[in-house]
mmCIF file of C-alpha atoms in Angstrom:
data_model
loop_
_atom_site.group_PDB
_atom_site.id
_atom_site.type_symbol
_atom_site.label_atom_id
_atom_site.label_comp_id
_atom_site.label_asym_id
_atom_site.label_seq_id
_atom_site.Cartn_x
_atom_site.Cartn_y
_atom_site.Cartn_z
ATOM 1 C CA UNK A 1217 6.899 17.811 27.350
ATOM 2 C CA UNK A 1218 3.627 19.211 27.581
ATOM 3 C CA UNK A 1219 2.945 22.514 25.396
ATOM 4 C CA UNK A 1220 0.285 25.376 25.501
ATOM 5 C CA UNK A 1221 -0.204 28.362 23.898
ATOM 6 C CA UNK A 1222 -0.404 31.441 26.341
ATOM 7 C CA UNK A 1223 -2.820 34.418 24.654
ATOM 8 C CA UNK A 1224 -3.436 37.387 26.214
ATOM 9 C CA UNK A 1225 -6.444 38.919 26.501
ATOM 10 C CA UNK A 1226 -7.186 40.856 29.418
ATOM 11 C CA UNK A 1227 -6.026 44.501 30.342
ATOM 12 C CA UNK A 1228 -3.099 45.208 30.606
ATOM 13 C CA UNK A 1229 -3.187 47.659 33.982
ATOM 14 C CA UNK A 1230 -6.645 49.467 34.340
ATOM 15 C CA UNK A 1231 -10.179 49.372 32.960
ATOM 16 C CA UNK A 1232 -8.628 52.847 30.841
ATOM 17 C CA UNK A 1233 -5.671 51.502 29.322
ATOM 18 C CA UNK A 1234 -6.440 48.205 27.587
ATOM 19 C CA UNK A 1235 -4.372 45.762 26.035
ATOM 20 C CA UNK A 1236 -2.578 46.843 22.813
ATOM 21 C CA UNK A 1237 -4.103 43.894 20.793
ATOM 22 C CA UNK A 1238 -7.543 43.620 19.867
ATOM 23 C CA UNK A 1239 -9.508 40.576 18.740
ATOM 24 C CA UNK A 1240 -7.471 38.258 20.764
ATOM 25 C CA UNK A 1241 -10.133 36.067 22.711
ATOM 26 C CA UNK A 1242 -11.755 35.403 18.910
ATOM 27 C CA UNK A 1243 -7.750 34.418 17.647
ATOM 28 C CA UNK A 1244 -7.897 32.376 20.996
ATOM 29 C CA UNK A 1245 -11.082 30.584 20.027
ATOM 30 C CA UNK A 1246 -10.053 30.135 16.626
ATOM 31 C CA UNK A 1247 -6.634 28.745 17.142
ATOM 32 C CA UNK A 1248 -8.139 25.810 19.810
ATOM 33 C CA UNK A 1249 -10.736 25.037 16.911
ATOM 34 C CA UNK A 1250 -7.548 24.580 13.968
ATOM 35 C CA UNK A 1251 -5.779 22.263 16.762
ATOM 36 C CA UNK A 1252 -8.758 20.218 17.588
ATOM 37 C CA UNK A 1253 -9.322 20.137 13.883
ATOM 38 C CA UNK A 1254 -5.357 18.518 13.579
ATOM 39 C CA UNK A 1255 -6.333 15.991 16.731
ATOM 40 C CA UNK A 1256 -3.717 17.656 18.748
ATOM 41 C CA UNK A 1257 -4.162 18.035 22.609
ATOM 42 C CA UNK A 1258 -2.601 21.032 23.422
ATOM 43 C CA UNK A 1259 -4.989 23.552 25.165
ATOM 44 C CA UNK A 1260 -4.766 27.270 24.649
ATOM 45 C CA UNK A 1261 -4.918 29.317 27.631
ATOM 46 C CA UNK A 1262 -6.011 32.811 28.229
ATOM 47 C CA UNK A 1263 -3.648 34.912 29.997
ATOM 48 C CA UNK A 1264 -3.064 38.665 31.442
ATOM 49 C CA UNK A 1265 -0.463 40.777 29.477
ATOM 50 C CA UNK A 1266 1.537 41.972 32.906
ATOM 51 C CA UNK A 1267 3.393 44.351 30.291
ATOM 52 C CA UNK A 1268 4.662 41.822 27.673
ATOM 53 C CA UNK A 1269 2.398 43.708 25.240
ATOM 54 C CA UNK A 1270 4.794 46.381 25.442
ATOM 55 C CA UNK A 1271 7.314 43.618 23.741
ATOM 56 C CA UNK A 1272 4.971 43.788 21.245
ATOM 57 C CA UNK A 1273 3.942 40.169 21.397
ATOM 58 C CA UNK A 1274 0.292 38.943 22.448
ATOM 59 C CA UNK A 1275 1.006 35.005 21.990
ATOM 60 C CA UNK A 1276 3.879 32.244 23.098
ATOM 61 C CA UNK A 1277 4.003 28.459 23.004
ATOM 62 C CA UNK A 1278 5.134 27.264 26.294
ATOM 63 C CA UNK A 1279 7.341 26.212 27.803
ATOM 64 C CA UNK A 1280 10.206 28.049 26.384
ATOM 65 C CA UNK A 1281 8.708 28.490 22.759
ATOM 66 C CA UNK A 1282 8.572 31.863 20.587
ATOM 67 C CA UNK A 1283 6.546 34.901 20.781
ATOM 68 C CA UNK A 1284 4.288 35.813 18.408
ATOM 69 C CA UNK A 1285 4.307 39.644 17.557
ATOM 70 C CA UNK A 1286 1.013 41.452 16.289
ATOM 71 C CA UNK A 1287 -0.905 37.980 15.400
ATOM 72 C CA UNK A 1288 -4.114 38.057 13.298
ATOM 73 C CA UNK A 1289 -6.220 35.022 12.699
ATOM 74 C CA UNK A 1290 -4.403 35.046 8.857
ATOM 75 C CA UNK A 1291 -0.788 34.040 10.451
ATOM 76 C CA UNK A 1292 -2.385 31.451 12.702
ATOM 77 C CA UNK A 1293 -0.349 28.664 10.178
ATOM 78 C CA UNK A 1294 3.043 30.282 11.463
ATOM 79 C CA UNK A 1295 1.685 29.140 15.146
ATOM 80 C CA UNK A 1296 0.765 25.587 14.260
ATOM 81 C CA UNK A 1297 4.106 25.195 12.250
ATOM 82 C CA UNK A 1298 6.095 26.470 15.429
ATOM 83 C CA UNK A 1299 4.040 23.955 17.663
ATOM 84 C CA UNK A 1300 4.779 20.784 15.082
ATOM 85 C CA UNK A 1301 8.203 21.235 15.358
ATOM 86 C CA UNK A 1302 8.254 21.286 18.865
ATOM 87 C CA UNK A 1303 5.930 18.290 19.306
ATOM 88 C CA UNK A 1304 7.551 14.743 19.726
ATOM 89 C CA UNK A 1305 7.270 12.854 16.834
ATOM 90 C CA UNK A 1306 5.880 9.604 16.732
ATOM 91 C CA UNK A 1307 8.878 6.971 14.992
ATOM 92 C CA UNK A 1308 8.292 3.377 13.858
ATOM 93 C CA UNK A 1309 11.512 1.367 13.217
ATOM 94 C CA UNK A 1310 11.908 -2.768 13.315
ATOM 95 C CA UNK A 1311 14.862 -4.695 14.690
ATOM 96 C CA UNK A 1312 15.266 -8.329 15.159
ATOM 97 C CA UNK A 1313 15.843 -9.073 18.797
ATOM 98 C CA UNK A 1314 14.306 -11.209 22.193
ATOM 99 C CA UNK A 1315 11.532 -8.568 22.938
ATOM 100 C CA UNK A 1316 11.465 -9.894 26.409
ATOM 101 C CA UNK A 1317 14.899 -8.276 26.661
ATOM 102 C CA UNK A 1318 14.086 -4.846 25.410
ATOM 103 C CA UNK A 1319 14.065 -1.980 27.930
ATOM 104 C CA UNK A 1320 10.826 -0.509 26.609
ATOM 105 C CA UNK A 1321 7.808 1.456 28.593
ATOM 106 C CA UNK A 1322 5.593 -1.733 27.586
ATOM 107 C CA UNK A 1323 6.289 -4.672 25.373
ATOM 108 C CA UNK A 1324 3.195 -6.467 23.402
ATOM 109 C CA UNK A 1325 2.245 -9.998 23.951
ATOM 110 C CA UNK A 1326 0.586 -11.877 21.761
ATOM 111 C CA UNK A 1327 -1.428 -13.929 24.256
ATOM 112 C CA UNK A 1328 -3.737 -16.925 24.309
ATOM 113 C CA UNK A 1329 -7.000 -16.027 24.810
ATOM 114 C CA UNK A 1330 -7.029 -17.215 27.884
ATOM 115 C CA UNK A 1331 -4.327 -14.965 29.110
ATOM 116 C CA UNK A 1332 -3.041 -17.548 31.200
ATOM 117 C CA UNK A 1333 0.447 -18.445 29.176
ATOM 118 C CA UNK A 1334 1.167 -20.695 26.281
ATOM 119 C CA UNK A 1335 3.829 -21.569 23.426
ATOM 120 C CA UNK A 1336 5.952 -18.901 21.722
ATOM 121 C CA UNK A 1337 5.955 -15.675 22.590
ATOM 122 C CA UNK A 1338 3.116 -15.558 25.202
ATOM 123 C CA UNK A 1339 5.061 -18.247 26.910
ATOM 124 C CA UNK A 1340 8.568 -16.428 26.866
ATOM 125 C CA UNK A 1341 7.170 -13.237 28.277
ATOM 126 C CA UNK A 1342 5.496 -15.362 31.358
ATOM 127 C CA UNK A 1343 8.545 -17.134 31.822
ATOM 128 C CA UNK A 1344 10.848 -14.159 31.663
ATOM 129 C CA UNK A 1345 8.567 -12.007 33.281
ATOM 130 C CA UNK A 1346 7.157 -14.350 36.456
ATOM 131 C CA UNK A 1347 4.395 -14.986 38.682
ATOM 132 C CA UNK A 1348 3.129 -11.250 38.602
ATOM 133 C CA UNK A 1349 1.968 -11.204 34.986
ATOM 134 C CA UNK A 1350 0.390 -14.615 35.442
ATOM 135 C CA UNK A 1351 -1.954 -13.210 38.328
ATOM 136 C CA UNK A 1352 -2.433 -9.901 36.835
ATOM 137 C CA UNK A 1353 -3.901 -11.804 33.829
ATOM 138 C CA UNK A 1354 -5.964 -13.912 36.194
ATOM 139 C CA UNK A 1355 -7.611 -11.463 38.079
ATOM 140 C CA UNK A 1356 -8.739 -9.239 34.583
ATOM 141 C CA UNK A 1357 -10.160 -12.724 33.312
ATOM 142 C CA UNK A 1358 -12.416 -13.450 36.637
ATOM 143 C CA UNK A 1359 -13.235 -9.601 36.366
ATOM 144 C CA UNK A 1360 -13.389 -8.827 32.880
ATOM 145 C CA UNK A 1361 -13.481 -11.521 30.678
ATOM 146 C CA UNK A 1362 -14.663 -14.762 32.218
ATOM 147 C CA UNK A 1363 -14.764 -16.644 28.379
ATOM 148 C CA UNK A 1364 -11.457 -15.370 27.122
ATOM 149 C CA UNK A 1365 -9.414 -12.474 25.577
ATOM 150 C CA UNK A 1366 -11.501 -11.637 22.123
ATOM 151 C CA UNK A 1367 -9.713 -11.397 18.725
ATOM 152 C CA UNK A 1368 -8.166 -7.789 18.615
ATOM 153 C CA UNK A 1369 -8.927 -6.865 22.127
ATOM 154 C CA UNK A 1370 -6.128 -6.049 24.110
ATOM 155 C CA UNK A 1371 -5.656 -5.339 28.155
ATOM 156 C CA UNK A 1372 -2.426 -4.064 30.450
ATOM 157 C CA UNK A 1373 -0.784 -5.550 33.264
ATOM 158 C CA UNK A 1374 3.089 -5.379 34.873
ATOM 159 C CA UNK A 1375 5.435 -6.143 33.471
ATOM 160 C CA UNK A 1376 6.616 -8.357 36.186
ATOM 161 C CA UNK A 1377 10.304 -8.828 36.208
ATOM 162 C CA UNK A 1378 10.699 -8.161 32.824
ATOM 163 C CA UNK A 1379 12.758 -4.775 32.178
ATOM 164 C CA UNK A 1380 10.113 -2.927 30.307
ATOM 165 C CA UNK A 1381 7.218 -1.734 33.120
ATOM 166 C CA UNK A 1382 4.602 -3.231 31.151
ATOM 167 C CA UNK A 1383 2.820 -5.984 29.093
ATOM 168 C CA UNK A 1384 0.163 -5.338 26.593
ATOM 169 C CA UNK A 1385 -1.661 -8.811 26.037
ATOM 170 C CA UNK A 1386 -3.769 -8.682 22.757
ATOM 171 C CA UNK A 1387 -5.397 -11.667 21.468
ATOM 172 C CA UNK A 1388 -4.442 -12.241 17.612
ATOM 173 C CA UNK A 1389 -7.223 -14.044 15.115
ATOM 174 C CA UNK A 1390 -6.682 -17.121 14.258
ATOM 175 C CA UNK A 1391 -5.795 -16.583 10.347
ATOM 176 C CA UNK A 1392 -7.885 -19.867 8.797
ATOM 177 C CA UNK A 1393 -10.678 -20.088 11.382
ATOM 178 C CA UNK A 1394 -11.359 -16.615 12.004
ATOM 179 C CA UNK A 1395 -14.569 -14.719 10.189
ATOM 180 C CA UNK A 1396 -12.058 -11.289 10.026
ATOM 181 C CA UNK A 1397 -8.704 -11.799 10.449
ATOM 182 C CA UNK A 1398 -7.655 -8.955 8.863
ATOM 183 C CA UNK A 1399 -10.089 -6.925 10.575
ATOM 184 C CA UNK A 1400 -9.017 -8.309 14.018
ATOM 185 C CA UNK A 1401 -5.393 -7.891 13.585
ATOM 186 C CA UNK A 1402 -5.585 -4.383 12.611
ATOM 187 C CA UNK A 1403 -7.755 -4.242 15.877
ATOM 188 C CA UNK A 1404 -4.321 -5.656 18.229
ATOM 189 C CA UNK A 1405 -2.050 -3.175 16.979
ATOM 190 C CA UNK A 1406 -4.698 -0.052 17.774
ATOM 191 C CA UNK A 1407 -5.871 -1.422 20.724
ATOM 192 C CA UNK A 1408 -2.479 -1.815 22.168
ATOM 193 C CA UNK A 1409 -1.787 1.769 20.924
ATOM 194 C CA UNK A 1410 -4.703 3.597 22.674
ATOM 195 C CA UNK A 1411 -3.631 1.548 25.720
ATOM 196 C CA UNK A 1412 -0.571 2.993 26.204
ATOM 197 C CA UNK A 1413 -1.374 6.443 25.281
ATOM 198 C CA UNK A 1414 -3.644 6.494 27.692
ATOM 199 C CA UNK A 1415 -1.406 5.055 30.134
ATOM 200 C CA UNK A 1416 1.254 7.873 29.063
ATOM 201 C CA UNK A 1417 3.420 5.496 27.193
ATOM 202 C CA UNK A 1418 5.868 6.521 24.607
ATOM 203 C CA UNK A 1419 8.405 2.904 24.124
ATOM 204 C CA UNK A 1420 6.328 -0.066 22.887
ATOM 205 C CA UNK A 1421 7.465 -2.786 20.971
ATOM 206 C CA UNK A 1422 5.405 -5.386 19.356
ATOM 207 C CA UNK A 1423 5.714 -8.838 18.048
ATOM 208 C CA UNK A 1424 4.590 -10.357 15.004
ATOM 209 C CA UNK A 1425 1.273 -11.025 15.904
ATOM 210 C CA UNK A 1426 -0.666 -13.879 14.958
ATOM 211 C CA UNK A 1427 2.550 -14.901 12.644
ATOM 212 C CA UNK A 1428 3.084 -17.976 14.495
ATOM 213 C CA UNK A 1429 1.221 -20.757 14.825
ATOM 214 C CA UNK A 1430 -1.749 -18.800 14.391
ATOM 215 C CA UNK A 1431 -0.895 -18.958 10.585
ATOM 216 C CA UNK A 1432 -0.995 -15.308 9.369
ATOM 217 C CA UNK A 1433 0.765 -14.616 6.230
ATOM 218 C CA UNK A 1434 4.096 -12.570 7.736
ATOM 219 C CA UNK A 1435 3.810 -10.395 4.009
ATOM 220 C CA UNK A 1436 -0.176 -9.485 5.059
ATOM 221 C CA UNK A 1437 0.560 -9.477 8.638
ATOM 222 C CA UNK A 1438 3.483 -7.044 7.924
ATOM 223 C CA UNK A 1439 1.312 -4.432 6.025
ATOM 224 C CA UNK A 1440 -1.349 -4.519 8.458
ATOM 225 C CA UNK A 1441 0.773 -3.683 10.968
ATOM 226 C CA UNK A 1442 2.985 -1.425 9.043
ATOM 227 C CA UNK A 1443 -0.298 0.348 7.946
ATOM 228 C CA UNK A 1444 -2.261 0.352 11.138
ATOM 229 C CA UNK A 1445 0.445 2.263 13.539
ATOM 230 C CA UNK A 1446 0.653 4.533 10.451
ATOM 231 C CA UNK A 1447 -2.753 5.224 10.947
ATOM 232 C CA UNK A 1448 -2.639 6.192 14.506
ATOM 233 C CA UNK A 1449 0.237 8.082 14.172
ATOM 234 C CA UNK A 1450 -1.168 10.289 11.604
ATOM 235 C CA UNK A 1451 -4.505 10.806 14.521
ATOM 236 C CA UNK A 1452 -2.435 11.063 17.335
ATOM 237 C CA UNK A 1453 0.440 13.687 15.903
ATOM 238 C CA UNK A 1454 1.410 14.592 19.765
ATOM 239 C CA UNK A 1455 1.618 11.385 21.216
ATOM 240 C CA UNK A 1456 5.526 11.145 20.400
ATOM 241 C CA UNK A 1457 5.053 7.286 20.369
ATOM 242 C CA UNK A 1458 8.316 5.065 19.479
ATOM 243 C CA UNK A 1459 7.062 1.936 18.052
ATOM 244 C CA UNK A 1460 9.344 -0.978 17.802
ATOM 245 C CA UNK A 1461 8.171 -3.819 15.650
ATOM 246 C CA UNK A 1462 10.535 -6.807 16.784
ATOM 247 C CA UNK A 1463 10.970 -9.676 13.964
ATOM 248 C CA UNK A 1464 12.038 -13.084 14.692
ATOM 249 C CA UNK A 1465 14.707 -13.888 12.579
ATOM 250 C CA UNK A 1466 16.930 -11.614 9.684
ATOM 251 C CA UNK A 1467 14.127 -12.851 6.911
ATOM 252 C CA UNK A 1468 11.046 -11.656 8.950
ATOM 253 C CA UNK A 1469 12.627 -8.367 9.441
ATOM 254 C CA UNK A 1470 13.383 -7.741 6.179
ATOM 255 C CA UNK A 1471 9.448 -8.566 5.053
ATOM 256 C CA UNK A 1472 8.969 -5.573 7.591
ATOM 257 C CA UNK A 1473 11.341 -3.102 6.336
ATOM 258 C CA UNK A 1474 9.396 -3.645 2.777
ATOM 259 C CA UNK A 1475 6.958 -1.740 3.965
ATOM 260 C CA UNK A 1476 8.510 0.909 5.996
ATOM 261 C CA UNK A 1477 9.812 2.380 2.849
#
């Protein structure tokens, strides 16, 4: 659900009789600053009264959201608050689970860096999601990245046959060999997250990246994650993501759900 916030300033019926509320493009102006201020995309848009100012009311959040009677740029607050609650919120929850089974808008992968398949994960997901992802991958490393996925980069193809629509492949550091793991890993989880917000996804689930044979602490790996998506969330308030962080096994999930309290 997309929201706005409808102000009107124009007259009303005639250059004689003008709208009954003064000041409004300036409580227009000032209300788009306070919500780029918060990070949140939701535009404010000037509108003709066609009467509702005899309502008494020179401001609604759309669609289907309150009117504002009488507003002045001191009860601006009352407008955000309405608009928070009726944003999606952005969840993070764990589960332990096959993520190439999960029904999700986009499921991560944490690839080899030659995004051409390989043990653990990155192997399941190619195997469970067929020949699609494997040429998908292909094609963005002749285009994009002849040597190899980087640490904490992160690209999108299909999701093949897979039941979520797509597969986020990010490239996790090597934990001994690499000059920032911690650094790079936090890099995986926000890469993958501006991906799918700007492809419009909400459902993403992730792995424990780098975990593996990569050798990454699960107790650091867990906070950097846990800490990361945190992050986001907090700079993308509208984005009404639902992040799924998929352990392995009981014991891994638990190490998770330290940090989610």
């Amino acid at each position: 659900m997309k929201l706005a916030v409808l102000v009107c300033v124009m007259e009303r019926y005639s250059d004689q009789e003008s709208c009954a509320h003064k000041g409004s493009e300036a409580l227009a102006d000032l209300l788009q600053e306070k919500l780029q201020d918060l990070g949140w995309d939701v535009p404010v848009e000037r509108i003709r009264c066609f009467g509702r100012c005899a309502q008494g009311a020179n401001l609604r959040i759309a669609p289907g959201g309150p009117f504002f009677h009488e507003m002045t740029p001191a009860r601006l607050d009352e407008v955000i608050a309405a608009i928070d609650n009726m944003m999606p919120k952005n969840s993070l929850t764990t589960l332990t689970g096959d993520i190439t089974r999960l029904h999700m808008d986009a499921i991560v992968n944490a690839a080899n860096p030659s995004l051409l398949g390989g043990g653990g994960v990155d192997g399941a997901i190619h195997r469970a999601g067929g020949p699609a992802i494997l040429a998908a991958c292909q094609e963005i490393r002749q285009q994009h990245y002849p040597e190899g996925l980087p640490p904490g980069e992160a690209v999108i193809t299909t999701g093949g046959l897979l039941p979520s629509d797509w597969v986020i492949h990010t490239a996790g550091p090597v934990y001994h060999s690499d000059p920032d793991p911690q650094g790079h890993l936090a890099s995986c989880y926000r890469r993958c997250l501006e991906l799918a917000v700007a492809k419009g996804l909400r459902r993403i689930a992730f792995p424990g990246i780098s975990t593996g044979v990569y050798g990454f602490p699960k107790e650091e790996a867990a906070r950097i994650a846990v800490q990361t998506i945190r992050s986001f969330f907090a700079h993308h308030g509208e984005a009404g993501l639902q992040v799924t962080l998929v352990a392995f096994s009981t014991e891994d999930e638990q190490i998770l759900q330290r940090y989610l309290t």
